[in-house]
mmCIF file of C-alpha atoms in Angstrom:
data_model
loop_
_atom_site.group_PDB
_atom_site.id
_atom_site.type_symbol
_atom_site.label_atom_id
_atom_site.label_comp_id
_atom_site.label_asym_id
_atom_site.label_seq_id
_atom_site.Cartn_x
_atom_site.Cartn_y
_atom_site.Cartn_z
ATOM 1 C CA MET A 1331 -0.082 -0.315 0.015
ATOM 2 C CA SER A 1332 1.308 3.378 -1.020
ATOM 3 C CA VAL A 1333 1.720 6.117 1.635
ATOM 4 C CA THR A 1334 -0.156 8.474 -0.235
ATOM 5 C CA SER A 1335 -3.177 6.223 -0.189
ATOM 6 C CA THR A 1336 -3.463 6.286 3.464
ATOM 7 C CA PHE A 1337 -4.364 10.131 3.648
ATOM 8 C CA THR A 1338 -7.754 9.680 4.611
ATOM 9 C CA VAL A 1339 -8.754 13.446 5.115
ATOM 10 C CA LEU A 1340 -6.623 14.758 1.927
ATOM 11 C CA ASN A 1341 -7.886 12.232 -0.383
ATOM 12 C CA HIS A 1342 -11.545 13.660 0.063
ATOM 13 C CA TYR A 1343 -9.962 16.204 -2.197
ATOM 14 C CA ARG A 1344 -8.240 14.428 -4.600
ATOM 15 C CA GLU A 1345 -10.311 15.680 -7.527
ATOM 16 C CA TYR A 1346 -8.310 19.061 -7.160
ATOM 17 C CA LEU A 1347 -4.797 17.094 -7.112
ATOM 18 C CA LEU A 1348 -3.104 15.292 -9.720
ATOM 19 C CA GLU A 1349 -2.301 11.643 -9.560
ATOM 20 C CA HIS A 1350 1.216 11.935 -11.300
ATOM 21 C CA TYR A 1351 3.242 14.806 -12.187
ATOM 22 C CA ASP A 1352 2.484 15.980 -15.488
ATOM 23 C CA ASN A 1353 4.722 18.499 -17.790
ATOM 24 C CA PHE A 1354 1.066 19.725 -18.962
ATOM 25 C CA PRO A 1355 -0.811 22.109 -16.816
ATOM 26 C CA HIS A 1356 -4.373 21.014 -15.648
ATOM 27 C CA GLY A 1357 -5.651 24.292 -13.819
ATOM 28 C CA ARG A 1358 -6.098 22.692 -10.412
ATOM 29 C CA TYR A 1359 -5.351 25.315 -7.699
ATOM 30 C CA VAL A 1360 -4.562 24.900 -4.125
ATOM 31 C CA SER A 1361 -4.248 27.992 -2.365
ATOM 32 C CA VAL A 1362 -2.997 28.097 1.482
ATOM 33 C CA ILE A 1363 -4.234 31.765 3.104
ATOM 34 C CA LEU A 1364 -1.463 32.487 5.743
ATOM 35 C CA ILE A 1365 -1.220 35.015 8.417
ATOM 36 C CA ARG A 1366 2.413 35.416 9.299
ATOM 37 C CA LYS A 1367 2.884 36.889 12.825
ATOM 38 C CA THR A 1368 6.368 38.350 14.095
ATOM 39 C CA GLU A 1369 7.462 36.907 17.541
ATOM 40 C CA SER A 1370 10.601 38.590 17.598
ATOM 41 C CA GLU A 1371 12.551 41.865 16.083
ATOM 42 C CA THR A 1372 12.464 41.021 12.725
ATOM 43 C CA ILE A 1373 14.476 42.742 9.293
ATOM 44 C CA PHE A 1374 12.973 42.322 5.864
ATOM 45 C CA ARG A 1375 15.493 43.818 3.425
ATOM 46 C CA THR A 1376 17.503 43.320 0.371
ATOM 47 C CA GLU A 1377 20.716 41.838 1.487
ATOM 48 C CA GLY A 1378 23.834 43.921 1.048
ATOM 49 C CA SER A 1379 21.787 46.800 -0.325
ATOM 50 C CA GLY A 1380 22.417 49.179 2.772
ATOM 51 C CA GLU A 1381 18.954 50.121 2.973
ATOM 52 C CA GLY A 1382 16.376 49.793 5.443
ATOM 53 C CA LEU A 1383 13.241 47.664 5.203
ATOM 54 C CA VAL A 1384 11.486 46.867 2.230
ATOM 55 C CA LYS A 1385 8.609 48.998 2.076
ATOM 56 C CA GLU A 1386 5.575 49.907 -0.630
ATOM 57 C CA LEU A 1387 3.540 52.969 -1.055
ATOM 58 C CA VAL A 1388 -0.035 51.302 -1.832
ATOM 59 C CA THR A 1389 -3.814 52.133 -0.768
ATOM 60 C CA ALA A 1390 -4.700 51.650 2.793
ATOM 61 C CA GLY A 1391 -8.052 49.983 2.000
ATOM 62 C CA ARG A 1392 -10.756 49.417 -0.501
ATOM 63 C CA ARG A 1393 -13.536 51.481 0.779
ATOM 64 C CA GLU A 1394 -13.747 55.043 -0.840
ATOM 65 C CA ASP A 1395 -12.948 56.752 2.610
ATOM 66 C CA THR A 1396 -9.878 54.446 3.297
ATOM 67 C CA ARG A 1397 -8.112 54.705 -0.277
ATOM 68 C CA GLU A 1398 -5.564 57.113 1.073
ATOM 69 C CA PRO A 1399 -1.634 55.830 0.479
ATOM 70 C CA ILE A 1400 0.092 54.510 3.006
ATOM 71 C CA GLN A 1401 3.346 52.588 3.264
ATOM 72 C CA ARG A 1402 3.628 49.137 4.364
ATOM 73 C CA VAL A 1403 6.184 46.728 5.558
ATOM 74 C CA VAL A 1404 6.862 43.935 2.520
ATOM 75 C CA ILE A 1405 8.298 40.446 2.768
ATOM 76 C CA SER A 1406 9.351 39.608 -0.697
ATOM 77 C CA LYS A 1407 8.091 36.516 -2.384
ATOM 78 C CA ARG A 1408 11.891 35.173 -2.611
ATOM 79 C CA LYS A 1409 12.388 35.794 1.104
ATOM 80 C CA GLN A 1410 9.558 33.451 1.946
ATOM 81 C CA THR A 1411 9.876 30.390 -0.537
ATOM 82 C CA ALA A 1412 13.656 30.492 0.341
ATOM 83 C CA VAL A 1413 13.209 29.888 3.709
ATOM 84 C CA GLU A 1414 10.613 27.134 3.351
ATOM 85 C CA ARG A 1415 13.016 25.587 0.635
ATOM 86 C CA ARG A 1416 15.716 25.078 3.057
ATOM 87 C CA VAL A 1417 13.513 23.540 5.608
ATOM 88 C CA GLY A 1418 12.463 21.036 3.046
ATOM 89 C CA ARG A 1419 15.877 20.309 1.678
ATOM 90 C CA GLU A 1420 17.077 19.527 5.277
ATOM 91 C CA LEU A 1421 14.657 16.812 5.500
ATOM 92 C CA LEU A 1422 15.433 15.511 1.864
ATOM 93 C CA ARG A 1423 19.348 15.616 3.111
ATOM 94 C CA GLU A 1424 18.340 13.680 6.253
ATOM 95 C CA HIS A 1425 17.092 10.784 3.919
ATOM 96 C CA GLY A 1426 19.447 10.981 1.149
ATOM 97 C CA LEU A 1427 16.722 12.210 -1.431
ATOM 98 C CA LEU A 1428 18.744 15.000 -2.949
ATOM 99 C CA GLY A 1429 20.128 14.183 -6.235
ATOM 100 C CA THR A 1430 23.822 14.745 -7.535
ATOM 101 C CA VAL A 1431 24.974 16.660 -10.501
ATOM 102 C CA THR A 1432 28.266 16.398 -12.402
ATOM 103 C CA VAL A 1433 30.126 19.698 -12.518
ATOM 104 C CA GLY A 1434 33.333 19.249 -14.252
ATOM 105 C CA ARG A 1435 34.591 16.059 -13.490
ATOM 106 C CA GLU A 1436 33.210 16.246 -9.894
ATOM 107 C CA GLN A 1437 29.819 14.800 -8.517
ATOM 108 C CA ARG A 1438 28.117 17.595 -6.307
ATOM 109 C CA PRO A 1439 25.162 17.523 -4.149
ATOM 110 C CA CYS A 1440 21.944 19.574 -5.555
ATOM 111 C CA ALA A 1441 22.135 22.942 -3.692
ATOM 112 C CA LEU A 1442 20.594 26.358 -3.938
ATOM 113 C CA ASN A 1443 22.271 29.028 -6.072
ATOM 114 C CA THR A 1444 24.920 26.973 -7.295
ATOM 115 C CA ASN A 1445 23.818 26.882 -10.997
ATOM 116 C CA ALA A 1446 23.680 23.026 -10.926
ATOM 117 C CA PRO A 1447 20.527 21.866 -9.432
ATOM 118 C CA CYS A 1448 19.842 18.148 -9.694
ATOM 119 C CA GLY A 1449 16.398 18.608 -11.459
ATOM 120 C CA LYS A 1450 15.424 15.348 -9.904
ATOM 121 C CA CYS A 1451 14.611 15.875 -6.314
ATOM 122 C CA ILE A 1452 11.181 17.183 -4.685
ATOM 123 C CA ASP A 1453 12.393 20.275 -4.133
ATOM 124 C CA CYS A 1454 13.550 21.092 -7.913
ATOM 125 C CA MET A 1455 10.379 19.610 -9.258
ATOM 126 C CA VAL A 1456 8.120 21.728 -6.736
ATOM 127 C CA TYR A 1457 9.785 25.042 -6.320
ATOM 128 C CA GLY A 1458 11.632 24.946 -9.850
ATOM 129 C CA TYR A 1459 15.011 25.473 -10.915
ATOM 130 C CA ALA A 1460 17.159 26.613 -14.150
ATOM 131 C CA ALA A 1461 20.276 25.107 -14.730
ATOM 132 C CA GLY A 1462 22.861 27.203 -16.589
ATOM 133 C CA GLY A 1463 23.949 24.177 -18.728
ATOM 134 C CA GLY A 1464 20.398 23.374 -19.763
ATOM 135 C CA GLY A 1465 17.218 22.338 -18.413
ATOM 136 C CA ALA A 1466 14.544 24.114 -16.170
ATOM 137 C CA GLN A 1467 11.403 23.433 -14.320
ATOM 138 C CA LYS A 1468 8.938 26.117 -13.610
ATOM 139 C CA SER A 1469 7.654 26.578 -10.002
ATOM 140 C CA ARG A 1470 4.408 25.184 -8.982
ATOM 141 C CA VAL A 1471 4.288 27.118 -5.766
ATOM 142 C CA MET A 1472 3.385 30.842 -6.831
ATOM 143 C CA THR A 1473 3.850 33.198 -4.209
ATOM 144 C CA ASP A 1474 3.481 37.255 -3.926
ATOM 145 C CA ASP A 1475 4.807 39.934 -1.687
ATOM 146 C CA ALA A 1476 3.321 39.715 1.771
ATOM 147 C CA TYR A 1477 2.176 43.276 3.132
ATOM 148 C CA SER A 1478 2.021 44.122 6.905
ATOM 149 C CA LEU A 1479 -1.676 44.931 7.917
ATOM 150 C CA ALA A 1480 -0.701 48.168 9.718
ATOM 151 C CA PRO A 1481 1.262 50.821 8.447
ATOM 152 C CA ALA A 1482 4.819 50.804 8.712
ATOM 153 C CA SER A 1483 5.017 53.765 10.980
ATOM 154 C CA LEU A 1484 3.175 51.822 13.320
ATOM 155 C CA VAL A 1485 4.922 48.503 13.258
ATOM 156 C CA THR A 1486 8.634 49.659 12.816
ATOM 157 C CA GLY A 1487 11.241 50.946 14.944
ATOM 158 C CA THR A 1488 15.091 51.487 14.853
ATOM 159 C CA ARG A 1489 17.940 50.440 17.032
ATOM 160 C CA THR A 1490 21.412 51.462 17.514
ATOM 161 C CA PHE A 1491 24.136 48.669 18.160
ATOM 162 C CA ASN A 1492 27.752 48.325 18.576
ATOM 163 C CA ALA A 1493 30.234 45.680 19.246
ATOM 164 C CA THR A 1494 32.337 45.968 22.300
ATOM 165 C CA PHE A 1495 35.787 44.256 22.448
ATOM 166 C CA ASP A 1496 36.953 41.624 25.093
ATOM 167 C CA ASN A 1497 37.217 44.324 27.560
ATOM 168 C CA GLY A 1498 33.864 45.419 27.279
ATOM 169 C CA THR A 1499 34.603 48.929 26.116
ATOM 170 C CA MET A 1500 34.411 50.400 22.386
ATOM 171 C CA ARG A 1501 38.108 50.755 22.457
ATOM 172 C CA ASN A 1502 40.667 48.339 21.003
ATOM 173 C CA PRO A 1503 42.509 46.888 23.892
ATOM 174 C CA PHE A 1504 45.833 46.416 21.791
ATOM 175 C CA ASP A 1505 45.966 49.932 20.040
ATOM 176 C CA GLY A 1506 43.662 51.890 21.967
ATOM 177 C CA LYS A 1507 41.674 53.292 18.760
ATOM 178 C CA ALA A 1508 37.757 53.891 18.709
ATOM 179 C CA SER A 1509 35.888 50.932 17.550
ATOM 180 C CA THR A 1510 33.649 51.836 14.155
ATOM 181 C CA SER A 1511 31.138 49.103 14.759
ATOM 182 C CA ILE A 1512 28.353 51.247 15.497
ATOM 183 C CA ASN A 1513 25.456 50.617 13.278
ATOM 184 C CA GLU A 1514 21.566 51.509 13.333
ATOM 185 C CA ASP A 1515 19.033 48.863 12.286
ATOM 186 C CA GLU A 1516 15.502 49.554 11.425
ATOM 187 C CA TYR A 1517 13.187 46.344 12.214
ATOM 188 C CA VAL A 1518 9.545 45.059 12.398
ATOM 189 C CA LEU A 1519 8.150 44.986 15.815
ATOM 190 C CA PRO A 1520 6.939 41.922 17.471
ATOM 191 C CA GLU A 1521 3.504 40.880 17.000
ATOM 192 C CA THR A 1522 3.020 42.430 13.552
ATOM 193 C CA HIS A 1523 0.744 40.803 11.134
ATOM 194 C CA PHE A 1524 1.557 39.935 7.404
ATOM 195 C CA LEU A 1525 -1.340 38.354 5.177
ATOM 196 C CA ASP A 1526 0.025 36.284 2.402
ATOM 197 C CA THR A 1527 -1.588 33.443 0.144
ATOM 198 C CA GLU A 1528 0.736 30.655 -1.412
ATOM 199 C CA THR A 1529 -0.755 28.870 -4.440
ATOM 200 C CA LEU A 1530 0.307 25.398 -5.284
ATOM 201 C CA LYS A 1531 -0.652 24.391 -9.030
ATOM 202 C CA ASP A 1532 -1.189 20.827 -10.311
ATOM 203 C CA VAL A 1533 0.366 19.131 -7.274
ATOM 204 C CA THR A 1534 0.107 15.654 -6.223
ATOM 205 C CA PRO A 1535 -0.867 14.539 -2.674
ATOM 206 C CA GLY A 1536 2.398 14.016 -1.869
ATOM 207 C CA GLU A 1537 3.998 16.961 -3.107
ATOM 208 C CA PHE A 1538 0.833 18.944 -1.163
ATOM 209 C CA GLN A 1539 2.041 17.309 2.059
ATOM 210 C CA TYR A 1540 5.739 18.382 1.254
ATOM 211 C CA VAL A 1541 4.844 21.921 0.970
ATOM 212 C CA LEU A 1542 2.342 22.243 3.581
ATOM 213 C CA GLY A 1543 4.941 20.681 5.972
ATOM 214 C CA ASN A 1544 7.817 23.086 4.919
ATOM 215 C CA ILE A 1545 5.352 26.287 5.619
ATOM 216 C CA LEU A 1546 4.543 24.696 9.060
ATOM 217 C CA ARG A 1547 7.927 23.885 10.084
ATOM 218 C CA SER A 1548 9.567 27.458 8.876
ATOM 219 C CA THR A 1549 10.211 29.781 11.909
ATOM 220 C CA ARG A 1550 12.569 32.201 10.907
ATOM 221 C CA TYR A 1551 12.594 34.729 7.909
ATOM 222 C CA GLY A 1552 14.387 37.833 6.811
ATOM 223 C CA ALA A 1553 17.719 38.298 8.083
ATOM 224 C CA ILE A 1554 17.998 35.582 10.142
ATOM 225 C CA SER A 1555 20.304 35.328 13.171
ATOM 226 C CA SER A 1556 19.813 33.340 16.545
ATOM 227 C CA ARG A 1557 18.166 36.270 17.961
ATOM 228 C CA GLN A 1558 15.720 37.619 15.556
ATOM 229 C CA GLY A 1559 13.654 36.820 12.630
ATOM 230 C CA ARG A 1560 10.963 34.540 14.697
ATOM 231 C CA VAL A 1561 7.609 34.111 12.482
ATOM 232 C CA ARG A 1562 4.893 31.986 13.343
ATOM 233 C CA ASN A 1563 2.751 30.809 10.262
ATOM 234 C CA MET A 1564 -1.010 30.349 10.974
ATOM 235 C CA ILE A 1565 -3.206 28.514 8.321
ATOM 236 C CA THR A 1566 -6.545 29.884 8.234
ATOM 237 C CA ALA A 1567 -8.072 28.252 5.024
ATOM 238 C CA VAL A 1568 -6.755 25.955 2.157
ATOM 239 C CA ILE A 1569 -8.851 26.681 -1.073
ATOM 240 C CA PHE A 1570 -9.225 24.438 -3.857
ATOM 241 C CA SER A 1571 -10.284 26.095 -7.158
ATOM 242 C CA ASP A 1572 -9.822 25.899 -10.699
ATOM 243 C CA THR A 1573 -8.075 29.158 -11.277
ATOM 244 C CA GLU A 1574 -6.060 31.566 -9.199
ATOM 245 C CA ILE A 1575 -7.744 33.555 -6.509
ATOM 246 C CA PHE A 1576 -7.171 37.031 -5.004
ATOM 247 C CA SER A 1577 -4.011 38.893 -4.499
ATOM 248 C CA ASN A 1578 -2.068 39.341 -1.148
ATOM 249 C CA LEU A 1579 -2.767 43.286 -1.642
ATOM 250 C CA GLU A 1580 -6.673 42.841 -2.234
ATOM 251 C CA LEU A 1581 -6.914 40.486 0.876
ATOM 252 C CA THR A 1582 -4.670 42.750 3.080
ATOM 253 C CA GLN A 1583 -6.588 45.807 2.159
ATOM 254 C CA GLU A 1584 -10.097 44.167 2.681
ATOM 255 C CA VAL A 1585 -8.991 43.230 6.125
ATOM 256 C CA TYR A 1586 -7.619 46.494 7.055
ATOM 257 C CA ASP A 1587 -11.166 47.783 6.301
ATOM 258 C CA LEU A 1588 -12.944 45.206 8.439
ATOM 259 C CA LEU A 1589 -10.255 45.578 11.206
ATOM 260 C CA LEU A 1590 -10.945 49.423 11.116
ATOM 261 C CA GLU A 1591 -14.730 48.831 11.571
ATOM 262 C CA ALA A 1592 -14.562 46.170 14.302
ATOM 263 C CA GLN A 1593 -12.010 48.656 16.218
ATOM 264 C CA GLY A 1594 -14.391 51.777 15.552
ATOM 265 C CA GLY A 1595 -11.578 54.415 14.750
ATOM 266 C CA ASN A 1596 -9.546 56.089 11.861
ATOM 267 C CA GLU A 1597 -6.239 54.138 12.726
ATOM 268 C CA LEU A 1598 -5.493 50.590 13.793
ATOM 269 C CA ASP A 1599 -4.907 49.956 17.251
ATOM 270 C CA VAL A 1600 -1.689 47.752 17.523
ATOM 271 C CA PRO A 1601 -0.710 45.066 18.160
ATOM 272 C CA LEU A 1602 -3.670 43.027 16.787
ATOM 273 C CA ASN A 1603 -5.774 40.522 18.389
ATOM 274 C CA ASP A 1604 -4.979 37.135 16.798
ATOM 275 C CA ALA A 1605 -8.794 35.832 16.694
ATOM 276 C CA LEU A 1606 -9.866 39.364 15.527
ATOM 277 C CA VAL A 1607 -7.516 39.056 12.301
ATOM 278 C CA GLU A 1608 -8.229 35.503 11.769
ATOM 279 C CA ARG A 1609 -12.027 36.356 11.803
ATOM 280 C CA CYS A 1610 -11.548 39.548 9.466
ATOM 281 C CA VAL A 1611 -9.233 37.063 7.239
ATOM 282 C CA GLN A 1612 -12.124 34.704 6.993
ATOM 283 C CA GLN A 1613 -14.969 37.465 5.777
ATOM 284 C CA ALA A 1614 -12.602 39.026 3.340
ATOM 285 C CA THR A 1615 -11.744 35.873 1.827
ATOM 286 C CA ASP A 1616 -15.527 35.302 1.150
ATOM 287 C CA THR A 1617 -16.111 38.529 0.141
ATOM 288 C CA LEU A 1618 -13.155 38.434 -2.680
ATOM 289 C CA LEU A 1619 -14.197 34.929 -3.739
ATOM 290 C CA ARG A 1620 -17.511 36.115 -4.904
ATOM 291 C CA ASP A 1621 -15.502 37.982 -7.647
ATOM 292 C CA LEU A 1622 -13.654 34.629 -8.951
ATOM 293 C CA VAL A 1623 -14.278 33.621 -12.370
ATOM 294 C CA GLY A 1624 -14.484 29.865 -12.328
ATOM 295 C CA ARG A 1625 -16.417 27.089 -10.682
ATOM 296 C CA PRO A 1626 -17.330 27.713 -7.012
ATOM 297 C CA PRO A 1627 -13.952 27.295 -5.020
ATOM 298 C CA LEU A 1628 -13.994 24.582 -2.060
ATOM 299 C CA VAL A 1629 -12.799 26.518 1.080
ATOM 300 C CA VAL A 1630 -11.612 24.293 3.784
ATOM 301 C CA ARG A 1631 -11.272 25.923 7.143
ATOM 302 C CA GLY A 1632 -12.657 25.573 10.883
ATOM 303 C CA GLU A 1633 -13.166 21.959 11.900
ATOM 304 C CA ALA A 1634 -12.449 20.160 8.155
ATOM 305 C CA LEU A 1635 -9.130 22.430 7.773
ATOM 306 C CA GLY A 1636 -8.077 21.415 11.703
ATOM 307 C CA ARG A 1637 -8.413 17.517 10.593
ATOM 308 C CA LEU A 1638 -6.195 18.279 7.493
ATOM 309 C CA LEU A 1639 -3.545 19.782 9.209
ATOM 310 C CA GLU A 1640 -3.560 17.135 12.000
ATOM 311 C CA GLU A 1641 -3.096 14.629 9.184
ATOM 312 C CA THR A 1642 -0.018 16.583 8.409
ATOM 313 C CA LEU A 1643 1.148 17.042 11.804
ATOM 314 C CA MET A 1644 0.852 13.006 12.284
ATOM 315 C CA LEU A 1645 2.759 12.191 9.009
ATOM 316 C CA TYR A 1646 5.728 14.406 10.432
ATOM 317 C CA ARG A 1647 5.615 12.615 13.705
ATOM 318 C CA GLU A 1648 6.203 9.289 12.076
ATOM 319 C CA PRO A 1649 9.515 9.353 10.813
ATOM 320 C CA GLU A 1650 9.640 5.893 8.847
ATOM 321 C CA ARG A 1651 6.195 6.948 7.147
ATOM 322 C CA LEU A 1652 7.208 10.623 6.255
ATOM 323 C CA LYS A 1653 10.383 8.775 4.589
ATOM 324 C CA GLY A 1654 8.305 6.269 2.478
ATOM 325 C CA LEU A 1655 6.046 9.194 1.256
ATOM 326 C CA LEU A 1656 9.082 11.303 0.333
ATOM 327 C CA GLU A 1657 10.527 8.332 -1.518
ATOM 328 C CA GLU A 1658 7.268 7.762 -3.435
ATOM 329 C CA VAL A 1659 7.169 11.183 -4.562
ATOM 330 C CA THR A 1660 10.799 11.091 -5.862
ATOM 331 C CA ALA A 1661 10.247 7.628 -7.857
ATOM 332 C CA SER A 1662 7.446 9.113 -9.322
ATOM 333 C CA TYR A 1663 9.869 11.750 -11.293
ATOM 334 C CA LYS A 1664 12.194 8.793 -12.492
ATOM 335 C CA ASP A 1665 10.513 7.823 -15.870
ATOM 336 C CA LEU A 1666 10.080 11.556 -16.731
ATOM 337 C CA PRO A 1667 11.505 12.313 -20.218
#
């Protein structure tokens, strides 16, 4: 018996998933609606740019009276999937399921950003790759920039830091010269909420479990260190459809309006309550889905969502069963042209 056939909950939604990977698109979409909440100081910026946080000037809400421009902090799409890919690749490496690639006369393991992906592992096949010497796979995990619900002015701060020497001062103990290691960082405050949708296109049940596990197991985003970047991903709905649903920005603006209405003010009162944000996300999702051009989508939330996530949780608690699933998915790519 295959591991895939044991998914008693996920198998209820098999008509929205593929039995096997196919090179041709089939228009089966699975959208995971996420609330990403910072749990420590967090920095989202372009590495090496020397700039502060990434921000965008966008319209605050969708109502006529909330359409003034505001700056929102942005988590770029690459910063989201790069983290989740690394988490997934840790798992594949643990079970020896990352492929190898010949570079010159050397055999090297599949690795990100080396211009030499193996093109055979789950990570390459799901998140995509492009090899310099030929060969490519388009990503089947579609993401977008995630926006902070509240304006940047309410959810950011700056901190000055320095690096002292062993003697606990800013003076070099050997030559007495003053240290130049004084810097200032702009950061996102803890308990800041971002809204995000990850859309999986034409994935199999095994690939779905792999991506979902990566999202749930990823905990640090942005400029990562042992003391910052902690983020909690909360899944509020899984939506099966035959076309792509609304954008992150539309969802953020709709939820912003609902939060203002719920709080009864002209400006959001932060930090926001988790339950209130989740309730507004559900309401906004229902509103935006009314404009979807396609078959009525299947929205999984509440108890049904809880059962779906519990099945993923149990899978990751059983190492041998999880390994069996990853091997099944990897083997399914073996005979591809």
